[in-house]
Tab-separated table of C-alpha atoms in Angstrom:
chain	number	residue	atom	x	y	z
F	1	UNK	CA	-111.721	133.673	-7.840
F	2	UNK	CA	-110.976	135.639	-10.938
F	3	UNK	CA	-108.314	133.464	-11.349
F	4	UNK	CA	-110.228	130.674	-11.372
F	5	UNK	CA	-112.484	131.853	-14.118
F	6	UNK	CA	-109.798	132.257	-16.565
F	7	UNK	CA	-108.762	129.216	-15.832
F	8	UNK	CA	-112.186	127.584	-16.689
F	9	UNK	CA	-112.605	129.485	-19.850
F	10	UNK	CA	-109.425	128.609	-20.813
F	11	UNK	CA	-110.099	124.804	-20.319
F	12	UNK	CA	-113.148	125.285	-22.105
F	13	UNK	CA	-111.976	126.993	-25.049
F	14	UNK	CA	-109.267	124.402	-25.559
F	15	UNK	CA	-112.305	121.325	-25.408
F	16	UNK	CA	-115.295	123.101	-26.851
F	17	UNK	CA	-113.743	123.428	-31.014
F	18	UNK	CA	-115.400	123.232	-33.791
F	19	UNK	CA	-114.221	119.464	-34.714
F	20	UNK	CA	-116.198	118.704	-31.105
F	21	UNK	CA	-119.104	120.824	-31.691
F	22	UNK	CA	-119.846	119.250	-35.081
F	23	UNK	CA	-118.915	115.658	-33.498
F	24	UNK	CA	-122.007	116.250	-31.264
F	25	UNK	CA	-124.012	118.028	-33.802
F	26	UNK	CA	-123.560	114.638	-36.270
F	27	UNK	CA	-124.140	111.962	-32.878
F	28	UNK	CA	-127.785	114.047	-32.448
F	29	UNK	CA	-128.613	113.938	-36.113
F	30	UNK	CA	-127.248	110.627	-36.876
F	31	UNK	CA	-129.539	109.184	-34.648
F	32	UNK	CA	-132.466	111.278	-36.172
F	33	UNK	CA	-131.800	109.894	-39.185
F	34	UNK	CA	-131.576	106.358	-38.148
F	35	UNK	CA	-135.095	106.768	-36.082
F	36	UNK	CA	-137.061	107.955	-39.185
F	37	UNK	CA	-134.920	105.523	-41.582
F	38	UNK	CA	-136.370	102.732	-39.200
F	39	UNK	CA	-139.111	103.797	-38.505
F	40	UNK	CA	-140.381	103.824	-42.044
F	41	UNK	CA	-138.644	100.410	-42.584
F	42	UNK	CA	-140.890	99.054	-39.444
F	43	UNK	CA	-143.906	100.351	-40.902
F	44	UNK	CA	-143.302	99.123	-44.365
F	45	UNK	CA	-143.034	95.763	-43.181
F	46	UNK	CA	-145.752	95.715	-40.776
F	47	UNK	CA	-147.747	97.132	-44.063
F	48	UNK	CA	-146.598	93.742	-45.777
F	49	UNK	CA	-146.874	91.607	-42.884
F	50	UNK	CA	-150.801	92.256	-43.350
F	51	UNK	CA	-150.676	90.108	-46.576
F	52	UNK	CA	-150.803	86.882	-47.677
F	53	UNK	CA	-149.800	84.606	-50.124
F	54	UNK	CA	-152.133	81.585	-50.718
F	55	UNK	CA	-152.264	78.999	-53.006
F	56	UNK	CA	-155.227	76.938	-52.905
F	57	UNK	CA	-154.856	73.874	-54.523
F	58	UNK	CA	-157.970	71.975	-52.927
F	59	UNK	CA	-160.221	75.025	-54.471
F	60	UNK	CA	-163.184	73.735	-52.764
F	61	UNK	CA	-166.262	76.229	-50.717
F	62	UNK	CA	-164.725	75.650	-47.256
F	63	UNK	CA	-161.420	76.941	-48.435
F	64	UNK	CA	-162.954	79.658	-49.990
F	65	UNK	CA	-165.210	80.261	-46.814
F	66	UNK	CA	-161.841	80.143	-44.805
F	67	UNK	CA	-160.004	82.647	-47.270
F	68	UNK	CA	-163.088	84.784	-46.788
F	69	UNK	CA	-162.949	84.819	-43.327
F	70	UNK	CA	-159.718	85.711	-43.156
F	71	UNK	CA	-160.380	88.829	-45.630
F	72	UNK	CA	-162.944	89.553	-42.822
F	73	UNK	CA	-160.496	90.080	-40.216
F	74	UNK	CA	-158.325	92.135	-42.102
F	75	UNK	CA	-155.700	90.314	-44.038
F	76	UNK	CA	-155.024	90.852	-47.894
F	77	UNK	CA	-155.220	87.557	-49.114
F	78	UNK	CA	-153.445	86.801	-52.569
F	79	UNK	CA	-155.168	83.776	-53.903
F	80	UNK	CA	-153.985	81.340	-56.926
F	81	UNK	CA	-155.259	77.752	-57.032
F	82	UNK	CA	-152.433	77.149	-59.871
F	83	UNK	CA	-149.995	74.449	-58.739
F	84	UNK	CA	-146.420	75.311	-58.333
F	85	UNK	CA	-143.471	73.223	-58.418
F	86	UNK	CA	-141.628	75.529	-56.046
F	87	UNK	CA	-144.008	77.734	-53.789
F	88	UNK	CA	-141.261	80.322	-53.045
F	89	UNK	CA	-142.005	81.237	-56.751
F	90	UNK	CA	-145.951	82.624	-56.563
F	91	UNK	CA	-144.350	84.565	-53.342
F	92	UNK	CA	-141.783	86.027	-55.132
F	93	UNK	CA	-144.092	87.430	-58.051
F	94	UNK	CA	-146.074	88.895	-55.436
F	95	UNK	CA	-142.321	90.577	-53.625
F	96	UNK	CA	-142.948	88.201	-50.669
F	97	UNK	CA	-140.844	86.320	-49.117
F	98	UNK	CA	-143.634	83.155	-47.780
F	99	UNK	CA	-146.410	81.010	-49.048
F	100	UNK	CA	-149.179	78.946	-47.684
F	101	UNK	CA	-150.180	76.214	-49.311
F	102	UNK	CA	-153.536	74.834	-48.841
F	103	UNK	CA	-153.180	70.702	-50.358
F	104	UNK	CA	-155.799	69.239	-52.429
F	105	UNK	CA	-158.067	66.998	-50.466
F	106	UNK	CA	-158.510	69.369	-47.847
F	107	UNK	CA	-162.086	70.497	-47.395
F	108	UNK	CA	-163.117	66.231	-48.512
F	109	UNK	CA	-161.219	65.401	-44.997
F	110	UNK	CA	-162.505	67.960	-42.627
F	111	UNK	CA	-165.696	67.306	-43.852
F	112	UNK	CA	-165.572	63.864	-44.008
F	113	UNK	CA	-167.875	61.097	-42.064
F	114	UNK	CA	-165.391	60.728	-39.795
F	115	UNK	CA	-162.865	63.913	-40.272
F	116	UNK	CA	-159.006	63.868	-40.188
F	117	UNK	CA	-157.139	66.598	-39.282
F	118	UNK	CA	-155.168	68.530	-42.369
F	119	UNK	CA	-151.854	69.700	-42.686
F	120	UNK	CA	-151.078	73.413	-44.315
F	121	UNK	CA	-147.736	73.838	-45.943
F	122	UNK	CA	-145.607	76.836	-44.818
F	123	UNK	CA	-143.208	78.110	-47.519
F	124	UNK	CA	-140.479	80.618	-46.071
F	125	UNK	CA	-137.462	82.042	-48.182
F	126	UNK	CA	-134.880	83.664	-46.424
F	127	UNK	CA	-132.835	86.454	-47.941
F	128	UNK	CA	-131.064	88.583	-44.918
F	129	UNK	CA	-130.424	88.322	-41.448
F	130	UNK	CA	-132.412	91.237	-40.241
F	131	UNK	CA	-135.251	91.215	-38.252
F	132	UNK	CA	-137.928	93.205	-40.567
F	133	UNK	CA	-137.009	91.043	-43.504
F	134	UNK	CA	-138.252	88.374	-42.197
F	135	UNK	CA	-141.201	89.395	-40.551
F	136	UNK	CA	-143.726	87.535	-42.842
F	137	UNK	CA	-142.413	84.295	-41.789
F	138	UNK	CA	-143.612	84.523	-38.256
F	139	UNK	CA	-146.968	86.363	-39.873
F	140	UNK	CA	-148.028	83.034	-41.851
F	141	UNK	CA	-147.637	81.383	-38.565
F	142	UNK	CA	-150.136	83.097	-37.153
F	143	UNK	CA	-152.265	83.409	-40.381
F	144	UNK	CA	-152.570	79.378	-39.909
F	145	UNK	CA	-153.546	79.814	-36.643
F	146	UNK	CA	-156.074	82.094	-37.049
F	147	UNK	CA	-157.452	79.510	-40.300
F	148	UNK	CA	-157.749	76.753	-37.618
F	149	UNK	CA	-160.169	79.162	-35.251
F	150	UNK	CA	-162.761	80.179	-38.107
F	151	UNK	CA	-162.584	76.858	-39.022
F	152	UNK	CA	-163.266	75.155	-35.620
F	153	UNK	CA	-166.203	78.068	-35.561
F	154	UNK	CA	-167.621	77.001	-38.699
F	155	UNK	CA	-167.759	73.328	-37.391
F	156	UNK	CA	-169.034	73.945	-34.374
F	157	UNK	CA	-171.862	76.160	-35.711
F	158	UNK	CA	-172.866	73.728	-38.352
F	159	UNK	CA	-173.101	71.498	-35.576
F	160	UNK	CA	-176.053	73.448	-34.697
F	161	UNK	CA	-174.473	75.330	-31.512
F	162	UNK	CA	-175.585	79.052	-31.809
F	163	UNK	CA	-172.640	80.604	-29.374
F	164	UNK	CA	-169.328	78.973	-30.019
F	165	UNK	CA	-167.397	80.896	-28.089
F	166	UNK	CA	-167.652	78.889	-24.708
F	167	UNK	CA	-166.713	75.655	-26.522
F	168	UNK	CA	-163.915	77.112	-28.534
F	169	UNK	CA	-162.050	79.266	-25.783
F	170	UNK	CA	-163.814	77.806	-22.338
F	171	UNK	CA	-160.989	79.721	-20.032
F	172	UNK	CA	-160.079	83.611	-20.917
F	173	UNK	CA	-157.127	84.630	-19.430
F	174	UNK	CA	-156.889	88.664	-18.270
F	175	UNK	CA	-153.372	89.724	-17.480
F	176	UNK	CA	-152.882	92.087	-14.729
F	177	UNK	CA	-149.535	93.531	-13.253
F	178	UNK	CA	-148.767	94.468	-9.789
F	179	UNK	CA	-146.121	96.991	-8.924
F	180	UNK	CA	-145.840	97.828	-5.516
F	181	UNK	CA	-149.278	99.150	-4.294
F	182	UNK	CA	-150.720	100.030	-7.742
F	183	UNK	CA	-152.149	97.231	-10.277
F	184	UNK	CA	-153.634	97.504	-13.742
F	185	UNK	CA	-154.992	95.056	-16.402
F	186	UNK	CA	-151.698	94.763	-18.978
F	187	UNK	CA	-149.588	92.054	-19.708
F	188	UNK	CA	-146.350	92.098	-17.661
F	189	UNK	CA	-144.471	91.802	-21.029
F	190	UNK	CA	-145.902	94.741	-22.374
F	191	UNK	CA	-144.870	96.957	-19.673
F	192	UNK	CA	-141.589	95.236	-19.072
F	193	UNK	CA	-140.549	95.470	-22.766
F	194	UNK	CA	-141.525	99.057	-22.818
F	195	UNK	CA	-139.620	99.890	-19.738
F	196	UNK	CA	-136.450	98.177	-21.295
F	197	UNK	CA	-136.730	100.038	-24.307
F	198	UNK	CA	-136.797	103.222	-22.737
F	199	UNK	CA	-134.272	102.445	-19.661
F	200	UNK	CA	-132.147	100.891	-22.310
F	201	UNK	CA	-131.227	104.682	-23.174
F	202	UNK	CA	-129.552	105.432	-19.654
F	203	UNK	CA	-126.393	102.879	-19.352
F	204	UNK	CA	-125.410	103.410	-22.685
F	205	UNK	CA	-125.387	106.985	-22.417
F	206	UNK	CA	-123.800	106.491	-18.639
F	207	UNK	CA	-121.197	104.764	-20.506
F	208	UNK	CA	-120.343	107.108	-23.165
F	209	UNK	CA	-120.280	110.018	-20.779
F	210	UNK	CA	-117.894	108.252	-18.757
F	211	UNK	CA	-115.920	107.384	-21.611
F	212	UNK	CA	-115.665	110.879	-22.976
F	213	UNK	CA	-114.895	112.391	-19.814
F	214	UNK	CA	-111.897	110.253	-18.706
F	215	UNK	CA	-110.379	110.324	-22.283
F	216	UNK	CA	-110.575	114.219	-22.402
F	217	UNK	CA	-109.027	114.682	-18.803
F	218	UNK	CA	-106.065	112.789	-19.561
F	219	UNK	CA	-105.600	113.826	-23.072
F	220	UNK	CA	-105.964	117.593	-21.613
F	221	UNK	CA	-102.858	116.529	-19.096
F	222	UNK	CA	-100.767	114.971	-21.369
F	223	UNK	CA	-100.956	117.528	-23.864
F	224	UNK	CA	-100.042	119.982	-21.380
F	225	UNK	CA	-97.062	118.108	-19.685
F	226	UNK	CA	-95.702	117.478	-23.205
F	227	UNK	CA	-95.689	120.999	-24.301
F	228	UNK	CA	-94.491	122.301	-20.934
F	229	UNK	CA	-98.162	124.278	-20.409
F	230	UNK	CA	-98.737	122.427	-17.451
F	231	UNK	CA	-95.420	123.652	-16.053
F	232	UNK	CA	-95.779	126.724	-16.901
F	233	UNK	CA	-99.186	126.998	-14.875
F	234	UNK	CA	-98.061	125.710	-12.058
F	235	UNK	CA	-95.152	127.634	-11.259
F	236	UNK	CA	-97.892	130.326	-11.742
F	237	UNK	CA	-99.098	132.448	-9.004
F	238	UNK	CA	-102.077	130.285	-9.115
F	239	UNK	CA	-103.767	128.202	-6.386
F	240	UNK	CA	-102.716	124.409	-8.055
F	241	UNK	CA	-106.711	123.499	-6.376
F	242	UNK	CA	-108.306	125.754	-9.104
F	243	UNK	CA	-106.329	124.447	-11.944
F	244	UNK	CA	-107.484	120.516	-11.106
F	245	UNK	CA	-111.271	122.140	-10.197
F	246	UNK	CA	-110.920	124.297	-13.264
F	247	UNK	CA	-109.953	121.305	-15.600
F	248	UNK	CA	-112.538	118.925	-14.059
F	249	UNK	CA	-115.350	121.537	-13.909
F	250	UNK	CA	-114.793	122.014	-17.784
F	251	UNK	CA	-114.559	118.180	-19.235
F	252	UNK	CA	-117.990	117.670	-16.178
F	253	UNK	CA	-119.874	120.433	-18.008
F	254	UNK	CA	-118.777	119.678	-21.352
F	255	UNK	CA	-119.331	116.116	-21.012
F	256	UNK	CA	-122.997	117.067	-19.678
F	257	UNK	CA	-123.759	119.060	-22.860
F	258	UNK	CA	-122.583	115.768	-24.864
F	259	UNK	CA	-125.398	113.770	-22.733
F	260	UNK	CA	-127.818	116.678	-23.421
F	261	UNK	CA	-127.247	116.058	-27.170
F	262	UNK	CA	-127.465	112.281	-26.706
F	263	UNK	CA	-130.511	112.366	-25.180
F	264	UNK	CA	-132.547	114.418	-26.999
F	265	UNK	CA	-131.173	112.568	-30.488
F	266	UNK	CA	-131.772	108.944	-28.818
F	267	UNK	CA	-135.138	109.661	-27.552
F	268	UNK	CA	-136.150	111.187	-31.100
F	269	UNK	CA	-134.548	107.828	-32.316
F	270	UNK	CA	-136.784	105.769	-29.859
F	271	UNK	CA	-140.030	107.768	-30.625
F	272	UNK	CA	-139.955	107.311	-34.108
F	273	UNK	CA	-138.982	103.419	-33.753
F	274	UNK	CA	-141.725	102.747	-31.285
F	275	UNK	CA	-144.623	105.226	-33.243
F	276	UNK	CA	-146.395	107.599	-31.028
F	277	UNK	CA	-149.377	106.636	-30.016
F	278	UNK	CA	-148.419	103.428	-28.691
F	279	UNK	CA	-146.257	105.009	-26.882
F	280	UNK	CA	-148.205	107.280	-25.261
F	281	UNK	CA	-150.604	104.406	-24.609
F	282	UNK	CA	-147.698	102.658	-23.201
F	283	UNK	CA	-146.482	105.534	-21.258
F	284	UNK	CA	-149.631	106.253	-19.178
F	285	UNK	CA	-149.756	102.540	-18.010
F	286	UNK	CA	-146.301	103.215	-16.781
F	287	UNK	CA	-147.634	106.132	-14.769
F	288	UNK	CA	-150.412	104.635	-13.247
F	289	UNK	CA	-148.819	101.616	-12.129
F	290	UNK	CA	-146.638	104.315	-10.430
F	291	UNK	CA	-143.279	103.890	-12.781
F	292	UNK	CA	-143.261	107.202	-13.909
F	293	UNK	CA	-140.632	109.965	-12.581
F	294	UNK	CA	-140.988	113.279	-10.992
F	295	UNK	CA	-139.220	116.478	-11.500
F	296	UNK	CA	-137.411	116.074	-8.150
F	297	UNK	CA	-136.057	112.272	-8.698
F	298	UNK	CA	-134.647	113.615	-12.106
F	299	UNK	CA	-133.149	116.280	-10.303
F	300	UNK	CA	-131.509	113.764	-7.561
F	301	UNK	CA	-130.704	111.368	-10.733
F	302	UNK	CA	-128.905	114.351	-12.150
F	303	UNK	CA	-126.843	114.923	-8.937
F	304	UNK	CA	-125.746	111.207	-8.683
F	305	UNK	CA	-124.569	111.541	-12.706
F	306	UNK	CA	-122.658	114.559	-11.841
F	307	UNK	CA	-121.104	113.036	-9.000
F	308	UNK	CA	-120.292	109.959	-11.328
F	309	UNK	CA	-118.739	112.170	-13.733
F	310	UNK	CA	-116.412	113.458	-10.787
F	311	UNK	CA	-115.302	110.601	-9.211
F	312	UNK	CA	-114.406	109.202	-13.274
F	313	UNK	CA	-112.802	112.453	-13.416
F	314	UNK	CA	-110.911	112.298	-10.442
F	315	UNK	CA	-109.659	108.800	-11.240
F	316	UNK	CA	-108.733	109.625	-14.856
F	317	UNK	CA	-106.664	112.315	-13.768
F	318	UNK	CA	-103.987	110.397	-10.829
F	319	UNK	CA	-104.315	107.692	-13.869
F	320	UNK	CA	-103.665	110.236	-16.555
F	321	UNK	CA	-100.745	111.776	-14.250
F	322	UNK	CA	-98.491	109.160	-14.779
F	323	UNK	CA	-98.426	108.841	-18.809
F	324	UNK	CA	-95.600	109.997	-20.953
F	325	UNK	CA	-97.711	110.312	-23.838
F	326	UNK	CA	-101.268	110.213	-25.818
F	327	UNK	CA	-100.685	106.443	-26.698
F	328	UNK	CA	-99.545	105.577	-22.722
F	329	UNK	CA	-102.575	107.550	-21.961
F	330	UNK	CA	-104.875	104.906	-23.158
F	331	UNK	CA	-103.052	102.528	-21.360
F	332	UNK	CA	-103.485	104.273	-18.741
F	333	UNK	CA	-107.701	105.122	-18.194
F	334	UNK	CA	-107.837	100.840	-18.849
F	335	UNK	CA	-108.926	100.255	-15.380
F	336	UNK	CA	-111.447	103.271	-15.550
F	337	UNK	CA	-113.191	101.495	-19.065
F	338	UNK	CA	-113.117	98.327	-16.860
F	339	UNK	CA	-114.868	99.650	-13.729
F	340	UNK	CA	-117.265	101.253	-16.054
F	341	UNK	CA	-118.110	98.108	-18.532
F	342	UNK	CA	-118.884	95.063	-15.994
F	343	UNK	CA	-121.621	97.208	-14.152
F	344	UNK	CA	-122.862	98.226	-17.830
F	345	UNK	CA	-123.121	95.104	-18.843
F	346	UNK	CA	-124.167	93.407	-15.399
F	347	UNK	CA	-127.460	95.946	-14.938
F	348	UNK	CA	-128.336	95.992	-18.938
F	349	UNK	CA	-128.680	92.123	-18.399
F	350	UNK	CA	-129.598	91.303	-15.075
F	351	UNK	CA	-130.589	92.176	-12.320
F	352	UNK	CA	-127.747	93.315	-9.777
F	353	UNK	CA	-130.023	92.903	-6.228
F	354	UNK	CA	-130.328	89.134	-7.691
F	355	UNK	CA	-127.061	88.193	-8.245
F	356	UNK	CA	-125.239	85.829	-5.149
F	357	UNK	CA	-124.313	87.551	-2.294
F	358	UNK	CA	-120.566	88.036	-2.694
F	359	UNK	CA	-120.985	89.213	-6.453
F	360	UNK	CA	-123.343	91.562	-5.632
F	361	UNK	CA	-121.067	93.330	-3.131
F	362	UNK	CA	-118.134	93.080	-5.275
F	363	UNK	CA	-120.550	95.136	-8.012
F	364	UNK	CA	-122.155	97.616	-5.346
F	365	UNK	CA	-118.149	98.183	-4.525
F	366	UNK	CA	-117.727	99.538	-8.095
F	367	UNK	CA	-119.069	103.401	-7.598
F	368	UNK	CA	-120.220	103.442	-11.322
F	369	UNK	CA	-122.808	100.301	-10.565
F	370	UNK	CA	-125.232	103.014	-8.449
F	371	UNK	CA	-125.371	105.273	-11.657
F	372	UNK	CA	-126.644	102.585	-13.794
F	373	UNK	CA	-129.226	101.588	-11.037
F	374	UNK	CA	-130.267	104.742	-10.425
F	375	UNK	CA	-133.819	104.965	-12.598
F	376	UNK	CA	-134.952	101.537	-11.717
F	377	UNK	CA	-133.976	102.123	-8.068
F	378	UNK	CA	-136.236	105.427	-8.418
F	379	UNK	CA	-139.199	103.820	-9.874
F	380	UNK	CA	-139.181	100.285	-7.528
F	381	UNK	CA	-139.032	102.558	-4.708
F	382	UNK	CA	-135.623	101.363	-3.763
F	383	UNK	CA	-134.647	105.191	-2.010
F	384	UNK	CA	-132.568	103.551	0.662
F	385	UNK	CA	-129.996	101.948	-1.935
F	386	UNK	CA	-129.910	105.402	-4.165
F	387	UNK	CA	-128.866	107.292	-1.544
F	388	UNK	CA	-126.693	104.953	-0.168
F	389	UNK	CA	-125.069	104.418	-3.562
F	390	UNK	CA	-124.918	108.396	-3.510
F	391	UNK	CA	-123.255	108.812	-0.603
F	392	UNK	CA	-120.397	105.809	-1.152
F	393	UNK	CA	-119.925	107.778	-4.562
F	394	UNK	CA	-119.115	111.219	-2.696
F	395	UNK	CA	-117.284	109.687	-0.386
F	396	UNK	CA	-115.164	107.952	-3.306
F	397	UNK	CA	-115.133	111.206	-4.934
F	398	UNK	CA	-114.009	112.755	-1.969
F	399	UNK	CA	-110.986	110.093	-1.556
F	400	UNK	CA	-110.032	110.638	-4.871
F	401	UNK	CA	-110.313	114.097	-4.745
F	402	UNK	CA	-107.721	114.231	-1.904
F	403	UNK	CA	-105.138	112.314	-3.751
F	404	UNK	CA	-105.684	114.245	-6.472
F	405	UNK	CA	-105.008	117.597	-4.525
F	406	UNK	CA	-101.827	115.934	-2.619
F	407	UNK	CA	-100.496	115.202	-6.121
F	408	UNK	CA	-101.128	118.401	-8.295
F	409	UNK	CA	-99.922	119.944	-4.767
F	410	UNK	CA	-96.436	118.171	-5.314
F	411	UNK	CA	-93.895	118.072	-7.799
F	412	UNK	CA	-94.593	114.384	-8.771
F	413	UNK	CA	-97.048	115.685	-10.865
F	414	UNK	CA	-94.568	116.833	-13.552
F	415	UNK	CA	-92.204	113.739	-12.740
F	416	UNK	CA	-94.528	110.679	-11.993
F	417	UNK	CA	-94.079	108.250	-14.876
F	418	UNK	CA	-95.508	104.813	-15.773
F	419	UNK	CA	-93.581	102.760	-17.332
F	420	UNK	CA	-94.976	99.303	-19.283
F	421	UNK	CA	-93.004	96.948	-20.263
F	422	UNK	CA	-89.334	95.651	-18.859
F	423	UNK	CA	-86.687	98.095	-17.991
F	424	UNK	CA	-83.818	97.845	-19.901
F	425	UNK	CA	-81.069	96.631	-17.858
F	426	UNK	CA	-78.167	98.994	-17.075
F	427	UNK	CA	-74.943	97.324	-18.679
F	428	UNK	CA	-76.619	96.178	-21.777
F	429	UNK	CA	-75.883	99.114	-24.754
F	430	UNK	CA	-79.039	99.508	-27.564
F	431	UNK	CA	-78.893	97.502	-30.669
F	432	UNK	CA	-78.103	100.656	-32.643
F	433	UNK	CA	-74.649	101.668	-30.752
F	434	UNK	CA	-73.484	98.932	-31.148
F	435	UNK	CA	-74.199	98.695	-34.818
F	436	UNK	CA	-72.616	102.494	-34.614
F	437	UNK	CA	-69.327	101.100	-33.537
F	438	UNK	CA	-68.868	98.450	-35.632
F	439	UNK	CA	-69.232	100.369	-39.019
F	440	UNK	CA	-66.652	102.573	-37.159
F	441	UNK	CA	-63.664	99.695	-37.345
């Protein structure tokens, strides 16, 4: 056993360096950074997005009343009733990037003995492809909107009618979502876009774990075939079982601290995106319609990434066996990055439990699919399919694990090669010999 534990600190010396530590140390803080860079770019343009640019050419007392209104329920309203040949122009003084334009003749046809319904002018100008630039846009849209509903108000009143309201909005809609046996009054988008946002997190740290795992492993074996280290340990008085565990223990725990780091920086990154109170907000619904985890399903969600990181592990190693080199070693973890990517991609799009029968089985065969299904499959109540996904990944861990031991128990370990590419054939001499001999004549 003592053994064994110089073995592991000796695996974890050579991946825990400084160039790693500080790798993880920038991942964490770069996403910091990014969170409160866009979180103050989000709130700057929400700021904005509560003013408007209007320029009222009909400058008559029911566009004035309407502009009023609108003050009322809490826009900033930038009015000019000077006519502009291009509309972009009055935004621009004002650093917008929209216009409305309210045409002459407008309040003379609403109010007119028989009215006709007026158009509004929308002027957008668009400078960048990103989404907060062009928030005001989709703002003036609404701004429009919300100029047709005091103005249908102020009809209907003048018409005499004291309460409005029925006439105006005669059916109320109130959104309530049902999960399982709990229900409460939200909109099923609101809870579903907050639930992506935050289970948006797990894959892509899934995925990056499982990267940095396998490409460690096999760069830790093919650094030590190629300066004879490997050798060296096992012609060692050592049992060859505790230098795979000890090498597969240390890239596991390291690989865990890497997630640790991840975490914490992408859920400071999230919490400053999303503010925190609507978050909270957001968060209790989640716990009362009964999304929410305990301590013990993170704790069983922790053992099924652990025994992910294993099996990856396991697999990375009878992969990373067989390279000559760091460049063949790439080569080599290929079908690991593919097993990995088409369940990351098939659960952060859709739905795997939904997909045809014979897809979905060839996904549930993949042992990295249960992983990424593991939260959802906590919170829908789906227990039956986590721990069956757990079990089919020990029991792929445990195949894996026995060809591992049957190969670090032979010699093939030192000798197994794989070779890409087209053997050369046996009669036919390199290019360079023969050049060799002909500069001899």
């Amino acid at each position: 056993m003592r053994k064994f534990w110089i073995l592991l600190k000796k695996e974890l010396r050579e991946m825990i360096t400084l160039q790693s530590v500080l790798s993880i140390v920038l991942c964490a803080g770069i996403f910091v950074l990014l969170g409160n860079f866009m979180g103050s770019v989000t709130e700057e343009a929400a700021k904005n997005a509560g003013e408007v640019a209007v320029i009222d050419l009909d400058d008559s007392e029911l566009t004035r009343s309407l502009l009023g209104g609108l003050e009322q329920s809490g826009f900033v309203v930038h009015r000019t009733t000077k006519a502009y040949e291009n509309p972009i122009d009055y935004a621009r003084e004002l650093g917008r990037q929209s216009a409305i334009v309210i045409p002459e003749g407008f309040g003379a046809g609403i109010l007119a003995e028989k009215p006709v319904a007026q158009k509004i002018q929308l002027y957008s100008e668009i400078k960048s492809a990103a989404i907060t630039a062009n928030i005001s846009a989709g703002v003036d849209s609404q701004v429009v909107q919300q100029l047709g509903s005091i103005l249908s108000r102020t009809l209907v009143e003048k018409a005499g009618i004291a309460d409005p309201g029925p006439i105006l909005e005669p059916v109320q809609a109130e959104d309530y979502t049902a999960v399982g046996e709990h229900t409460q009054q939200v909109p099923a988008s609101t809870v579903s876009g907050f639930f992506s946002s935050q289970t948006m997190m797990v894959p892509i740290i899934v995925f990056l774990l499982l990267m940095f795992a396998s490409q460690m492993v096999v760069s830790t074996i093919v650094n030590e075939k190629n300066d004879k280290t490997l050798e060296t340990l096992l012609s060692a008085p050592i049992k060859r079982t505790s230098i795979l565990s000890s090498k597969m223990i240390a890239a596991g725990l390291v690989s865990l601290l890497n997630a640790a780091v991840f975490m914490v920086g992408y859920s400071g990154y999230m919490g400053k995106l999303m503010g925190g109170s609507g978050q909270n907000a957001a968060g209790e619904v989640l716990k009362a319609l009964g999304l929410s985890l305990s301590t013990g399903q993170y704790l069983l969600i922790g053992v099924q990434l652990f025994a992910t990181i294993l099996t990856a592990l396991t697999i990375s190693i009878l992969l990373g066996s067989l390279a000559q080199d760091i460049k063949a070693a790439q080569t080599a973890i290929m079908p690991v990055m593919v097993m990995v990517m088409i369940p990351y991609f098939i659960c952060l799009l859709a739905d795997v439990n939904g997909l045809p029968t014979v897809a979905r089985f060839l996904v549930y065969a993949i042992p990295f699919t249960h992983t990424f299904m593991a939260i959802p499959n906590m919170m829908f109540g789906n227990y039956p399919l986590f721990f069956f996904g757990l079990g089919y990944q020990v029991v792929f861990f445990a195949v894996c694990m026995f060809l591992a031991v049957r190969l670090f128990s032979s010699d093939k370990i030192l000798t197994a090669k794989l070779q890409f590419g087209k053997k050369k054939s046996a009669g036919r001499k390199p290019a360079f010999a023969a050049l060799g001999k002909r500069s001899g004549r």
